CSV table of C-alpha atoms in Angstrom, one decimal:
chain,number,residue,atom,x,y,z
A,1,UNK,CA,5.3,20.0,1.4
A,2,UNK,CA,4.1,17.2,3.6
A,3,UNK,CA,5.4,13.6,4.0
A,4,UNK,CA,2.6,10.9,3.0
A,5,UNK,CA,2.4,7.3,2.7
A,6,UNK,CA,0.3,5.0,0.5
A,7,UNK,CA,-0.1,1.4,1.0
A,8,UNK,CA,-0.3,-0.5,-2.3
A,9,UNK,CA,-1.4,-4.2,-3.0
A,10,UNK,CA,-2.3,-6.4,-5.7
A,11,UNK,CA,-3.5,-10.3,-5.9
A,12,UNK,CA,-5.0,-10.6,-9.5
A,13,UNK,CA,-3.1,-10.9,-12.7
A,14,UNK,CA,0.4,-9.4,-13.2
A,15,UNK,CA,0.6,-8.3,-9.6
A,16,UNK,CA,4.0,-6.7,-9.9
A,17,UNK,CA,3.0,-4.8,-13.2
A,18,UNK,CA,-0.1,-3.3,-11.5
A,19,UNK,CA,2.1,-2.0,-8.6
A,20,UNK,CA,4.8,-0.8,-11.0
A,21,UNK,CA,2.3,1.0,-13.0
A,22,UNK,CA,0.6,2.7,-9.8
A,23,UNK,CA,4.1,3.9,-8.7
A,24,UNK,CA,5.1,5.4,-12.1
A,25,UNK,CA,1.8,7.2,-12.0
A,26,UNK,CA,2.3,8.8,-8.5
A,27,UNK,CA,4.0,12.1,-9.5
A,28,UNK,CA,5.5,13.1,-6.0
A,29,UNK,CA,6.8,9.7,-5.0
A,30,UNK,CA,10.1,9.9,-3.3
A,31,UNK,CA,10.9,6.4,-2.1
A,32,UNK,CA,9.4,3.0,-2.1
A,33,UNK,CA,9.7,0.0,0.2
A,34,UNK,CA,10.7,-3.6,-0.8
A,35,UNK,CA,8.1,-5.8,-1.9
A,36,UNK,CA,6.2,-8.4,0.3
A,37,UNK,CA,4.1,-11.3,-0.4
A,38,UNK,CA,1.2,-11.9,2.2
A,39,UNK,CA,-1.7,-14.0,2.8
A,40,UNK,CA,-5.1,-12.3,2.3
A,41,UNK,CA,-6.7,-11.0,5.5
A,42,UNK,CA,-10.4,-11.2,5.7
A,43,UNK,CA,-12.8,-11.9,2.7
A,44,UNK,CA,-13.2,-14.9,0.7
A,45,UNK,CA,-10.5,-17.5,-0.4
A,46,UNK,CA,-8.1,-15.7,-2.7
A,47,UNK,CA,-4.6,-15.6,-3.6
A,48,UNK,CA,-1.5,-14.1,-2.1
A,49,UNK,CA,-0.9,-10.4,-2.3
A,50,UNK,CA,2.0,-8.4,-3.2
A,51,UNK,CA,2.3,-5.3,-1.1
A,52,UNK,CA,4.5,-2.2,-0.8
A,53,UNK,CA,4.5,1.2,0.6
A,54,UNK,CA,5.1,4.4,-1.3
A,55,UNK,CA,6.4,7.5,0.4
A,56,UNK,CA,5.3,11.0,-1.2
A,57,UNK,CA,6.6,14.6,-0.4
A,58,UNK,CA,3.4,16.1,-1.6
A,59,UNK,CA,1.5,19.3,-1.6
A,60,UNK,CA,-1.8,17.4,-2.2
A,61,UNK,CA,-4.4,17.3,0.6
A,62,UNK,CA,-5.5,14.1,2.2
A,63,UNK,CA,-8.8,14.3,0.2
A,64,UNK,CA,-6.6,14.6,-3.0
A,65,UNK,CA,-4.7,11.6,-2.2
A,66,UNK,CA,-7.8,9.6,-1.6
A,67,UNK,CA,-8.7,10.7,-5.2
A,68,UNK,CA,-5.3,9.7,-6.4
A,69,UNK,CA,-5.6,6.1,-4.9
A,70,UNK,CA,-9.2,5.9,-6.5
A,71,UNK,CA,-7.8,7.0,-9.9
A,72,UNK,CA,-4.8,4.5,-9.6
A,73,UNK,CA,-7.2,1.7,-8.9
A,74,UNK,CA,-9.5,2.7,-11.8
A,75,UNK,CA,-6.7,2.8,-14.1
A,76,UNK,CA,-5.8,-0.9,-13.1
A,77,UNK,CA,-9.5,-1.6,-13.8
A,78,UNK,CA,-10.2,-2.7,-10.2
A,79,UNK,CA,-13.7,-4.3,-9.7
A,80,UNK,CA,-15.5,-4.0,-6.3
A,81,UNK,CA,-17.7,-7.1,-6.0
A,82,UNK,CA,-16.8,-8.7,-2.8
A,83,UNK,CA,-15.7,-6.8,0.4
A,84,UNK,CA,-12.0,-7.4,0.8
A,85,UNK,CA,-12.2,-9.8,-2.3
A,86,UNK,CA,-9.5,-10.3,-4.9
A,87,UNK,CA,-8.3,-7.2,-6.8
A,88,UNK,CA,-6.0,-6.0,-9.4
A,89,UNK,CA,-4.9,-3.0,-7.3
A,90,UNK,CA,-5.6,-1.7,-4.0
A,91,UNK,CA,-4.1,1.7,-2.8
A,92,UNK,CA,-4.8,3.3,0.5
A,93,UNK,CA,-3.9,6.5,2.2
A,94,UNK,CA,-1.9,5.3,5.3
A,95,UNK,CA,-0.4,8.3,6.9
A,96,UNK,CA,-0.1,12.1,6.1
A,97,UNK,CA,2.1,13.8,8.6
A,98,UNK,CA,0.2,16.3,10.9
A,99,UNK,CA,-3.0,15.9,9.0
A,100,UNK,CA,-5.2,13.4,10.8
A,101,UNK,CA,-8.8,13.0,9.3
A,102,UNK,CA,-11.9,11.3,10.6
A,103,UNK,CA,-14.6,11.4,7.9
A,104,UNK,CA,-17.1,8.8,6.9
A,105,UNK,CA,-15.2,7.9,3.7
A,106,UNK,CA,-11.7,8.6,4.8
A,107,UNK,CA,-9.8,8.1,8.1
A,108,UNK,CA,-6.1,8.8,8.4
A,109,UNK,CA,-4.0,7.3,9.8
A,110,UNK,CA,-5.5,4.3,8.3
A,111,UNK,CA,-7.4,2.7,11.3
A,112,UNK,CA,-6.2,-1.0,10.5
A,113,UNK,CA,-2.5,-0.3,9.5
A,114,UNK,CA,-1.2,-0.9,13.0
A,115,UNK,CA,-2.8,-4.4,13.0
A,116,UNK,CA,-1.4,-5.4,9.4
A,117,UNK,CA,2.1,-6.8,9.2
A,118,UNK,CA,1.9,-6.3,5.4
A,119,UNK,CA,1.6,-2.5,5.9
A,120,UNK,CA,3.8,-2.2,8.8
A,121,UNK,CA,6.7,-4.2,7.8
A,122,UNK,CA,7.1,-2.3,4.4
A,123,UNK,CA,6.4,1.1,6.3
A,124,UNK,CA,9.0,0.4,8.9
A,125,UNK,CA,11.7,0.3,5.7
A,126,UNK,CA,10.8,4.0,5.1
A,127,UNK,CA,9.5,5.5,8.2
A,128,UNK,CA,10.8,3.6,11.3
A,129,UNK,CA,9.4,6.7,13.4
A,130,UNK,CA,5.8,5.8,12.5
A,131,UNK,CA,6.4,2.0,12.5
A,132,UNK,CA,8.4,2.0,15.8
A,133,UNK,CA,8.1,-1.5,17.5
A,134,UNK,CA,7.4,-3.4,14.3
A,135,UNK,CA,11.1,-4.4,13.6
A,136,UNK,CA,10.6,-7.4,15.7
A,137,UNK,CA,7.1,-8.1,15.2
A,138,UNK,CA,5.5,-11.4,14.1
A,139,UNK,CA,5.3,-11.3,10.3
A,140,UNK,CA,2.0,-13.2,10.2
A,141,UNK,CA,2.2,-14.7,6.8
A,142,UNK,CA,4.0,-12.0,5.4
A,143,UNK,CA,7.4,-12.2,3.8
A,144,UNK,CA,9.9,-9.7,2.0
A,145,UNK,CA,10.5,-10.9,-1.7
A,146,UNK,CA,13.0,-8.2,-2.4
A,147,UNK,CA,14.0,-4.7,-3.1
A,148,UNK,CA,11.7,-2.7,-5.4
A,149,UNK,CA,14.4,-1.7,-7.9
A,150,UNK,CA,15.6,-5.4,-8.4
A,151,UNK,CA,12.1,-6.8,-8.8
A,152,UNK,CA,10.9,-4.2,-11.3
A,153,UNK,CA,14.0,-4.1,-13.2
A,154,UNK,CA,13.4,-7.6,-14.3
A,155,UNK,CA,10.6,-8.5,-16.5
A,156,UNK,CA,7.8,-9.8,-14.4
A,157,UNK,CA,6.3,-11.8,-17.2
A,158,UNK,CA,3.3,-12.4,-15.0
A,159,UNK,CA,5.4,-14.4,-12.5
A,160,UNK,CA,4.7,-12.1,-9.6
């Protein structure tokens, strides 16, 4: 079994609902971070994102994890019209222990993760060994909304 981390984000519709459905569909998820709200980075003007990180203990290959991410996005009816545009669900392979990949359609560790507070802040909750140095970093438009269990036990009702 290998430790892996997926980054999840949503800024359209029932943001928390999309995250909740995605986490429920990840069979080998062993932990989730708190939920963060962040300003969009790059792309057109758009609403704020909800972000989180899921930790997996998995026998899946990195390529299989990418396919899982794409399947989760498809189940949320993600539409890719504008690069870095608004989306119902965005799921990225952030890190897979001891399995770096550098291919045209897949780079792991994620090449921008160390530049993004909305990735590193939730990742630091689950993997301080990977996110070392981020505990005191500038949040850059990213704030923690609460624990996953607390937020998802309440009916979201489209509020988040």
